[in-house]
Amino acid sequence: MKYNRIIKLATAISFMCAVTMSGCAYANITNNVFLAENKNVSEVKSTEKNKTDLKKIKKPENSENKENSENKKENAKKTEKENKSENETIKKEINKIISINKKPLSDEDFMFNGISLGDSVKSLKKVLGKSDSVIEGNIRDKYVWGNFDVTVEKEFPYSYIKRQDLNLKKVISGTGISSFYIFGKNAETYRNISVGTLRESVIRSYGKPSQLLWDGKENSYYFVYQKGNKKIYFNIKDDKVKSITVSLIPPEYYKEDNHKKTDKISVTDNDLTIAGFKLGDKFEPHPWQSWISKNTGVSEEVWYYPGYGVRVTSKSKLINGLFLDNSGMLTSRGIAKGDLQSTLEYIYGEPDKVEVSTEGNNPQTAYIYFSPNKMNLMVVYINKGKISNVVITKNIN
């Protein structure tokens, strides 16, 4: 991975160490959760010229009434047909998405074709047969089977390991298989994820990522899931899995998580970020990403980037709003515009507040999630069971 341009979708810390950086996109929105559309109605005053003798107006013919009635029925049938077609389209999209799997990670999630991390070369060849090629190194070898790579740590001579001046513990974490790398459709994870699987299916299968890294220059993401000293990485490009990596964490980098596990899903300040930007921070554009358009007003500016937007104050350049513009950007937990409502509820849990707009023909629902101190909030708009927008802004109440 090219970590010099990869940031962690949670909280922007420093571009010097991109792996620990965070990011998430903010939205341009008015302070109201819903803004009713005001329509100007012109009032026509009665004058002598426009007065009409109502007695002279003929009543509609029965045939005309019949025609209007038939038109109404025809329009009703047309609307019903359109709604049915739309519902069928939504059902087809849902069928492409894998069902939600709430099971916690297990050792099986880090295996492929019966092969486990730490297994020997002998057991590896027993399952997969002779490799297509072997790339030999000084301390590790790489075995290649088509679109499936396996890295194996070599055994080092005991006399070298004992030498303090070589400090080999930093480069040797043990022997046997240390990682798998899958970049073709010839292998599936324990939860039926393979190259080409939709991004939304990944989070529905594995839940909220332990880490979410964004490579802004390549416009790709790394969904990272960890259990103990094992990690699985899903590289997402164009909303689909491009490659999968399973690896052991070297002892010198592994820290045991002593935090108590809880079933309650709570939103943190790090969740209210987009693309590394956070409310209240001074806006400093990413040097490797160009803005698409910019709206400048007296008191504020709105910067539009691929997939998201940032709203800042004109003078101080402080960030006061973030939003998703399209599915090209994700939230810090991997959610995008167009995802299912059930995916949102699984990843973020129950909202702190729900509001409903009945304006227009398509009523919308807004799921509102507050920051721990209630000063900021994230609003997720839902229309017909799918996410239509995500906005992060200050809480004015």
GROMACS .gro file of C-alpha atoms in nm:
model
  397
    1MET     CA    1   0.000   0.000   0.000
    2LYS     CA    2   0.119   0.355  -0.075
    3TYR     CA    3   0.056   0.495   0.271
    4ASN     CA    4   0.196   0.837   0.187
    5ARG     CA    5  -0.139   0.926   0.037
    6ILE     CA    6  -0.368   0.696   0.233
    7ILE     CA    7  -0.570   0.841   0.520
    8LYS     CA    8  -0.784   0.674   0.780
    9LEU     CA    9  -1.151   0.769   0.751
   10ALA     CA   10  -1.200   0.888   1.105
   11THR     CA   11  -1.004   1.198   1.211
   12ALA     CA   12  -0.738   1.389   1.020
   13ILE     CA   13  -0.423   1.387   1.233
   14SER     CA   14  -0.116   1.419   1.012
   15PHE     CA   15  -0.012   1.355   0.654
   16MET     CA   16   0.331   1.249   0.779
   17CYS     CA   17   0.189   0.915   0.890
   18ALA     CA   18  -0.104   0.845   0.662
   19VAL     CA   19  -0.202   0.514   0.823
   20THR     CA   20  -0.309   0.692   1.141
   21MET     CA   21  -0.497   0.964   0.959
   22SER     CA   22  -0.870   0.978   0.938
   23GLY     CA   23  -1.123   1.108   0.696
   24CYS     CA   24  -1.487   1.141   0.615
   25ALA     CA   25  -1.693   1.374   0.391
   26TYR     CA   26  -1.900   1.671   0.505
   27ALA     CA   27  -2.219   1.810   0.358
   28ASN     CA   28  -2.366   2.136   0.238
   29ILE     CA   29  -2.704   2.175   0.404
   30THR     CA   30  -2.922   2.439   0.558
   31ASN     CA   31  -2.958   2.440   0.936
   32ASN     CA   32  -3.300   2.278   0.909
   33VAL     CA   33  -3.325   1.902   0.877
   34PHE     CA   34  -3.598   1.952   0.627
   35LEU     CA   35  -3.657   2.272   0.433
   36ALA     CA   36  -4.011   2.309   0.307
   37GLU     CA   37  -4.038   2.449  -0.041
   38ASN     CA   38  -4.204   2.794  -0.036
   39LYS     CA   39  -4.415   2.864  -0.342
   40ASN     CA   40  -4.506   3.222  -0.443
   41VAL     CA   41  -4.873   3.248  -0.529
   42SER     CA   42  -4.986   3.549  -0.734
   43GLU     CA   43  -5.318   3.698  -0.629
   44VAL     CA   44  -5.536   3.811  -0.922
   45LYS     CA   45  -5.771   4.093  -0.833
   46SER     CA   46  -6.115   4.110  -0.988
   47THR     CA   47  -6.174   4.394  -1.236
   48GLU     CA   48  -6.458   4.483  -1.472
   49LYS     CA   49  -6.260   4.333  -1.760
   50ASN     CA   50  -6.196   3.998  -1.603
   51LYS     CA   51  -6.539   3.953  -1.446
   52THR     CA   52  -6.738   3.667  -1.594
   53ASP     CA   53  -7.109   3.597  -1.582
   54LEU     CA   54  -7.120   3.253  -1.422
   55LYS     CA   55  -7.468   3.196  -1.559
   56LYS     CA   56  -7.332   3.202  -1.915
   57ILE     CA   57  -7.078   2.924  -1.847
   58LYS     CA   58  -7.208   2.592  -1.974
   59LYS     CA   59  -7.172   2.282  -1.761
   60PRO     CA   60  -6.935   2.015  -1.898
   61GLU     CA   61  -7.088   1.753  -2.123
   62ASN     CA   62  -7.130   1.403  -1.980
   63SER     CA   63  -6.890   1.269  -2.245
   64GLU     CA   64  -6.626   1.510  -2.116
   65ASN     CA   65  -6.676   1.387  -1.760
   66LYS     CA   66  -6.648   1.033  -1.885
   67GLU     CA   67  -6.325   1.117  -2.069
   68ASN     CA   68  -6.177   1.278  -1.756
   69SER     CA   69  -6.273   0.974  -1.553
   70GLU     CA   70  -6.108   0.742  -1.804
   71ASN     CA   71  -5.793   0.957  -1.808
   72LYS     CA   72  -5.774   0.940  -1.429
   73LYS     CA   73  -5.805   0.562  -1.436
   74GLU     CA   74  -5.541   0.538  -1.708
   75ASN     CA   75  -5.302   0.763  -1.514
   76ALA     CA   76  -5.363   0.562  -1.197
   77LYS     CA   77  -5.281   0.238  -1.383
   78LYS     CA   78  -4.969   0.400  -1.529
   79THR     CA   79  -4.853   0.518  -1.185
   80GLU     CA   80  -4.921   0.174  -1.037
   81LYS     CA   81  -4.722   0.012  -1.319
   82GLU     CA   82  -4.431   0.254  -1.268
   83ASN     CA   83  -4.427   0.192  -0.891
   84LYS     CA   84  -4.437  -0.184  -0.950
   85SER     CA   85  -4.146  -0.158  -1.195
   86GLU     CA   86  -3.949   0.056  -0.949
   87ASN     CA   87  -4.014  -0.190  -0.665
   88GLU     CA   88  -3.896  -0.478  -0.884
   89THR     CA   89  -3.577  -0.286  -0.965
   90ILE     CA   90  -3.513  -0.226  -0.594
   91LYS     CA   91  -3.573  -0.596  -0.522
   92LYS     CA   92  -3.320  -0.694  -0.790
   93GLU     CA   93  -3.064  -0.458  -0.635
   94ILE     CA   94  -3.129  -0.602  -0.290
   95ASN     CA   95  -3.081  -0.956  -0.424
   96LYS     CA   96  -2.729  -0.857  -0.535
   97ILE     CA   97  -2.646  -0.760  -0.176
   98ILE     CA   98  -2.540  -1.031   0.070
   99SER     CA   99  -2.758  -1.078   0.378
  100ILE     CA  100  -2.644  -0.924   0.706
  101ASN     CA  101  -2.414  -1.151   0.909
  102LYS     CA  102  -2.386  -1.048   1.274
  103LYS     CA  103  -2.152  -1.328   1.381
  104PRO     CA  104  -1.826  -1.207   1.541
  105LEU     CA  105  -1.497  -1.273   1.361
  106SER     CA  106  -1.351  -1.620   1.412
  107ASP     CA  107  -1.034  -1.802   1.302
  108GLU     CA  108  -1.223  -1.935   0.998
  109ASP     CA  109  -1.250  -1.578   0.865
  110PHE     CA  110  -0.872  -1.573   0.814
  111MET     CA  111  -0.851  -1.903   0.622
  112PHE     CA  112  -0.864  -1.977   0.248
  113ASN     CA  113  -0.935  -2.318   0.097
  114GLY     CA  114  -0.854  -2.483   0.430
  115ILE     CA  115  -0.519  -2.304   0.461
  116SER     CA  116  -0.442  -2.108   0.779
  117LEU     CA  117  -0.189  -1.840   0.864
  118GLY     CA  118   0.115  -2.008   1.019
  119ASP     CA  119   0.079  -2.330   0.814
  120SER     CA  120   0.392  -2.482   0.661
  121VAL     CA  121   0.490  -2.495   0.293
  122LYS     CA  122   0.431  -2.869   0.302
  123SER     CA  123   0.067  -2.833   0.407
  124LEU     CA  124   0.026  -2.550   0.156
  125LYS     CA  125   0.140  -2.766  -0.137
  126LYS     CA  126  -0.070  -3.056  -0.014
  127VAL     CA  127  -0.386  -2.848  -0.060
  128LEU     CA  128  -0.298  -2.642  -0.369
  129GLY     CA  129  -0.043  -2.863  -0.539
  130LYS     CA  130   0.267  -2.734  -0.712
  131SER     CA  131   0.275  -2.357  -0.749
  132ASP     CA  132   0.295  -2.183  -1.087
  133SER     CA  133   0.601  -1.996  -0.970
  134VAL     CA  134   0.812  -1.919  -0.662
  135ILE     CA  135   0.975  -1.583  -0.590
  136GLU     CA  136   1.254  -1.651  -0.342
  137GLY     CA  137   1.378  -1.393  -0.093
  138ASN     CA  138   1.630  -1.378   0.189
  139ILE     CA  139   1.382  -1.415   0.475
  140ARG     CA  140   1.057  -1.502   0.296
  141ASP     CA  141   0.933  -1.667  -0.025
  142LYS     CA  142   0.626  -1.597  -0.235
  143TYR     CA  143   0.432  -1.885  -0.393
  144VAL     CA  144   0.199  -1.800  -0.682
  145TRP     CA  145  -0.107  -1.994  -0.804
  146GLY     CA  146  -0.278  -1.793  -1.078
  147ASN     CA  147  -0.441  -1.496  -0.901
  148PHE     CA  148  -0.354  -1.626  -0.553
  149ASP     CA  149  -0.024  -1.539  -0.378
  150VAL     CA  150   0.100  -1.684  -0.049
  151THR     CA  151   0.394  -1.538   0.145
  152VAL     CA  152   0.589  -1.782   0.363
  153GLU     CA  153   0.845  -1.683   0.624
  154LYS     CA  154   1.167  -1.885   0.611
  155GLU     CA  155   1.339  -2.053   0.901
  156PHE     CA  156   1.652  -1.864   1.002
  157PRO     CA  157   1.964  -2.039   1.126
  158TYR     CA  158   1.958  -2.051   1.506
  159SER     CA  159   2.306  -1.900   1.528
  160TYR     CA  160   2.190  -1.585   1.347
  161ILE     CA  161   1.874  -1.541   1.553
  162LYS     CA  162   2.080  -1.546   1.874
  163ARG     CA  163   2.303  -1.259   1.757
  164GLN     CA  164   2.197  -0.937   1.931
  165ASP     CA  165   2.371  -0.709   1.680
  166LEU     CA  166   2.148  -0.824   1.392
  167ASN     CA  167   1.823  -0.742   1.575
  168LEU     CA  168   1.636  -0.994   1.358
  169LYS     CA  169   1.324  -0.994   1.576
  170LYS     CA  170   1.209  -0.682   1.393
  171VAL     CA  171   1.195  -0.859   1.058
  172ILE     CA  172   1.110  -1.215   1.162
  173SER     CA  173   0.772  -1.282   1.319
  174GLY     CA  174   0.791  -1.662   1.297
  175THR     CA  175   0.787  -1.927   1.028
  176GLY     CA  176   0.516  -2.051   0.794
  177ILE     CA  177   0.247  -1.864   0.603
  178SER     CA  178   0.237  -1.495   0.698
  179SER     CA  179  -0.008  -1.365   0.436
  180PHE     CA  180  -0.247  -1.445   0.150
  181TYR     CA  181  -0.314  -1.212  -0.140
  182ILE     CA  182  -0.611  -1.273  -0.371
  183PHE     CA  183  -0.658  -1.062  -0.684
  184GLY     CA  184  -0.878  -1.292  -0.890
  185LYS     CA  185  -1.214  -1.467  -0.855
  186ASN     CA  186  -1.059  -1.805  -0.779
  187ALA     CA  187  -1.107  -1.783  -0.402
  188GLU     CA  188  -1.376  -1.680  -0.154
  189THR     CA  189  -1.357  -1.581   0.210
  190TYR     CA  190  -1.538  -1.781   0.477
  191ARG     CA  191  -1.825  -1.530   0.441
  192ASN     CA  192  -1.850  -1.569   0.061
  193ILE     CA  193  -1.672  -1.247  -0.032
  194SER     CA  194  -1.455  -1.258  -0.345
  195VAL     CA  195  -1.300  -1.020  -0.598
  196GLY     CA  196  -1.590  -0.841  -0.769
  197THR     CA  197  -1.824  -0.848  -0.468
  198LEU     CA  198  -2.005  -0.520  -0.396
  199ARG     CA  199  -1.866  -0.296  -0.120
  200GLU     CA  200  -2.199  -0.292   0.063
  201SER     CA  201  -2.192  -0.671   0.085
  202VAL     CA  202  -1.856  -0.651   0.263
  203ILE     CA  203  -1.989  -0.437   0.549
  204ARG     CA  204  -2.311  -0.638   0.567
  205SER     CA  205  -2.099  -0.954   0.603
  206TYR     CA  206  -1.824  -0.824   0.833
  207GLY     CA  207  -1.983  -0.521   1.002
  208LYS     CA  208  -1.814  -0.195   1.093
  209PRO     CA  209  -1.446  -0.202   0.987
  210SER     CA  210  -1.173  -0.188   1.252
  211GLN     CA  211  -1.009   0.066   1.020
  212LEU     CA  212  -1.114   0.233   0.697
  213LEU     CA  213  -0.829   0.370   0.487
  214TRP     CA  214  -0.879   0.596   0.187
  215ASP     CA  215  -0.631   0.629  -0.097
  216GLY     CA  216  -0.757   0.956  -0.238
  217LYS     CA  217  -0.520   0.969  -0.532
  218GLU     CA  218  -0.620   0.622  -0.652
  219ASN     CA  219  -0.979   0.674  -0.534
  220SER     CA  220  -0.982   0.338  -0.357
  221TYR     CA  221  -1.042   0.217  -0.001
  222TYR     CA  222  -0.911  -0.048   0.236
  223PHE     CA  223  -1.166  -0.204   0.470
  224VAL     CA  224  -0.963  -0.358   0.753
  225TYR     CA  225  -1.099  -0.615   1.000
  226GLN     CA  226  -0.888  -0.744   1.289
  227LYS     CA  227  -0.909  -1.028   1.539
  228GLY     CA  228  -0.611  -1.070   1.769
  229ASN     CA  229  -0.292  -1.064   1.562
  230LYS     CA  230  -0.472  -1.132   1.231
  231LYS     CA  231  -0.606  -0.885   0.978
  232ILE     CA  232  -0.808  -0.908   0.659
  233TYR     CA  233  -0.799  -0.621   0.408
  234PHE     CA  234  -1.057  -0.562   0.135
  235ASN     CA  235  -0.933  -0.322  -0.132
  236ILE     CA  236  -1.240  -0.146  -0.277
  237LYS     CA  237  -1.229   0.024  -0.616
  238ASP     CA  238  -1.535   0.145  -0.813
  239ASP     CA  239  -1.757   0.014  -0.531
  240LYS     CA  240  -1.635  -0.346  -0.574
  241VAL     CA  241  -1.371  -0.566  -0.413
  242LYS     CA  242  -1.051  -0.540  -0.617
  243SER     CA  243  -0.827  -0.760  -0.399
  244ILE     CA  244  -0.819  -0.933  -0.059
  245THR     CA  245  -0.522  -0.964   0.177
  246VAL     CA  246  -0.504  -1.172   0.495
  247SER     CA  247  -0.197  -1.129   0.712
  248LEU     CA  248  -0.038  -1.176   1.053
  249ILE     CA  249   0.057  -0.868   1.253
  250PRO     CA  250   0.425  -0.880   1.356
  251PRO     CA  251   0.464  -0.905   1.736
  252GLU     CA  252   0.636  -0.566   1.763
  253TYR     CA  253   0.333  -0.396   1.605
  254TYR     CA  254   0.060  -0.594   1.774
  255LYS     CA  255  -0.115  -0.447   2.076
  256GLU     CA  256  -0.385  -0.640   2.253
  257ASP     CA  257  -0.720  -0.463   2.271
  258ASN     CA  258  -0.823  -0.458   2.636
  259HIS     CA  259  -1.138  -0.253   2.582
  260LYS     CA  260  -1.462  -0.412   2.694
  261LYS     CA  261  -1.676  -0.534   2.407
  262THR     CA  262  -2.037  -0.416   2.405
  263ASP     CA  263  -2.336  -0.478   2.179
  264LYS     CA  264  -2.434  -0.111   2.197
  265ILE     CA  265  -2.337   0.088   1.889
  266SER     CA  266  -2.247   0.447   1.974
  267VAL     CA  267  -2.140   0.730   1.744
  268THR     CA  268  -1.811   0.900   1.831
  269ASP     CA  269  -1.660   1.233   1.723
  270ASN     CA  270  -1.444   1.038   1.477
  271ASP     CA  271  -1.760   0.918   1.303
  272LEU     CA  272  -1.860   1.276   1.222
  273THR     CA  273  -1.588   1.324   0.962
  274ILE     CA  274  -1.561   1.295   0.586
  275ALA     CA  275  -1.244   1.257   0.375
  276GLY     CA  276  -1.028   1.353   0.675
  277PHE     CA  277  -1.217   1.676   0.743
  278LYS     CA  278  -1.380   1.755   1.077
  279LEU     CA  279  -1.620   2.023   1.199
  280GLY     CA  280  -1.443   2.319   1.362
  281ASP     CA  281  -1.102   2.248   1.206
  282LYS     CA  282  -0.935   2.497   0.976
  283PHE     CA  283  -0.991   2.394   0.617
  284GLU     CA  284  -0.671   2.288   0.443
  285PRO     CA  285  -0.738   2.120   0.106
  286HIS     CA  286  -0.566   1.790   0.034
  287PRO     CA  287  -0.263   1.870  -0.185
  288TRP     CA  288  -0.323   1.567  -0.407
  289GLN     CA  289  -0.691   1.636  -0.480
  290SER     CA  290  -0.839   1.914  -0.694
  291TRP     CA  291  -1.179   2.067  -0.630
  292ILE     CA  292  -1.447   2.041  -0.900
  293SER     CA  293  -1.634   2.363  -0.826
  294LYS     CA  294  -1.659   2.629  -0.559
  295ASN     CA  295  -1.944   2.853  -0.447
  296THR     CA  296  -1.834   3.172  -0.273
  297GLY     CA  297  -2.068   3.385  -0.063
  298VAL     CA  298  -2.029   3.677   0.176
  299SER     CA  299  -2.010   3.463   0.488
  300GLU     CA  300  -1.926   3.114   0.362
  301GLU     CA  301  -1.778   2.902   0.084
  302VAL     CA  302  -1.871   2.557  -0.041
  303TRP     CA  303  -1.597   2.343  -0.196
  304TYR     CA  304  -1.706   2.049  -0.410
  305TYR     CA  305  -1.476   1.748  -0.450
  306PRO     CA  306  -1.536   1.409  -0.617
  307GLY     CA  307  -1.809   1.251  -0.404
  308TYR     CA  308  -1.829   1.510  -0.126
  309GLY     CA  309  -1.841   1.877  -0.031
  310VAL     CA  310  -1.701   2.100   0.244
  311ARG     CA  311  -1.868   2.416   0.375
  312VAL     CA  312  -1.636   2.671   0.541
  313THR     CA  313  -1.656   3.025   0.677
  314SER     CA  314  -1.523   3.281   0.427
  315LYS     CA  315  -1.289   3.470   0.660
  316SER     CA  316  -1.160   3.218   0.914
  317LYS     CA  317  -1.187   2.914   0.680
  318LEU     CA  318  -1.331   2.701   0.961
  319ILE     CA  319  -1.527   2.392   0.858
  320ASN     CA  320  -1.894   2.416   0.954
  321GLY     CA  321  -2.052   2.152   0.731
  322LEU     CA  322  -1.979   1.836   0.532
  323PHE     CA  323  -2.186   1.623   0.296
  324LEU     CA  324  -2.177   1.334   0.051
  325ASP     CA  325  -2.237   1.453  -0.305
  326ASN     CA  326  -2.257   1.109  -0.468
  327SER     CA  327  -2.148   0.749  -0.410
  328GLY     CA  328  -1.785   0.841  -0.483
  329MET     CA  329  -1.714   0.906  -0.114
  330LEU     CA  330  -1.791   0.702   0.198
  331THR     CA  331  -1.859   0.781   0.561
  332SER     CA  332  -1.602   0.678   0.822
  333ARG     CA  333  -1.783   0.343   0.858
  334GLY     CA  334  -1.804   0.266   0.486
  335ILE     CA  335  -2.159   0.382   0.410
  336ALA     CA  336  -2.241   0.553   0.077
  337LYS     CA  337  -2.538   0.717  -0.093
  338GLY     CA  338  -2.763   0.447  -0.237
  339ASP     CA  339  -2.699   0.193   0.040
  340LEU     CA  340  -2.994   0.013   0.196
  341GLN     CA  341  -3.160   0.142   0.512
  342SER     CA  342  -3.097  -0.195   0.678
  343THR     CA  343  -2.722  -0.156   0.612
  344LEU     CA  344  -2.724   0.185   0.782
  345GLU     CA  345  -2.908   0.047   1.087
  346TYR     CA  346  -2.665  -0.245   1.112
  347ILE     CA  347  -2.351  -0.028   1.092
  348TYR     CA  348  -2.466   0.276   1.293
  349GLY     CA  349  -2.739   0.130   1.512
  350GLU     CA  350  -3.063   0.302   1.608
  351PRO     CA  351  -3.066   0.680   1.549
  352ASP     CA  352  -3.093   0.926   1.838
  353LYS     CA  353  -3.382   1.095   1.661
  354VAL     CA  354  -3.606   1.036   1.360
  355GLU     CA  355  -3.787   1.303   1.157
  356VAL     CA  356  -4.023   1.256   0.865
  357SER     CA  357  -4.102   1.495   0.581
  358THR     CA  358  -4.437   1.453   0.406
  359GLU     CA  359  -4.366   1.719   0.143
  360GLY     CA  360  -4.413   1.606  -0.217
  361ASN     CA  361  -4.502   1.265  -0.354
  362ASN     CA  362  -4.210   1.083  -0.193
  363PRO     CA  363  -4.198   1.125   0.186
  364GLN     CA  364  -3.845   1.116   0.328
  365THR     CA  365  -3.713   0.999   0.663
  366ALA     CA  366  -3.413   1.152   0.839
  367TYR     CA  367  -3.204   0.947   1.083
  368ILE     CA  368  -3.019   1.182   1.318
  369TYR     CA  369  -2.707   1.075   1.511
  370PHE     CA  370  -2.561   1.314   1.771
  371SER     CA  371  -2.197   1.349   1.874
  372PRO     CA  372  -2.123   1.252   2.238
  373ASN     CA  373  -2.148   1.616   2.352
  374LYS     CA  374  -2.456   1.681   2.131
  375MET     CA  375  -2.282   1.979   1.966
  376ASN     CA  376  -2.263   1.817   1.622
  377LEU     CA  377  -2.483   1.575   1.436
  378MET     CA  378  -2.502   1.351   1.131
  379VAL     CA  379  -2.825   1.344   0.932
  380VAL     CA  380  -2.889   1.050   0.700
  381TYR     CA  381  -3.177   1.099   0.459
  382ILE     CA  382  -3.369   0.788   0.353
  383ASN     CA  383  -3.600   0.763   0.054
  384LYS     CA  384  -3.775   0.440  -0.046
  385GLY     CA  385  -3.555   0.229   0.181
  386LYS     CA  386  -3.225   0.366   0.048
  387ILE     CA  387  -2.984   0.638   0.164
  388SER     CA  388  -3.037   0.953  -0.045
  389ASN     CA  389  -2.792   1.183   0.135
  390VAL     CA  390  -2.560   1.217   0.435
  391VAL     CA  391  -2.495   1.550   0.605
  392ILE     CA  392  -2.271   1.644   0.898
  393THR     CA  393  -2.336   1.981   1.059
  394LYS     CA  394  -2.356   2.169   1.387
  395ASN     CA  395  -2.651   2.119   1.621
  396ILE     CA  396  -2.828   2.456   1.643
  397ASN     CA  397  -3.085   2.346   1.905
   0.00000   0.00000   0.00000
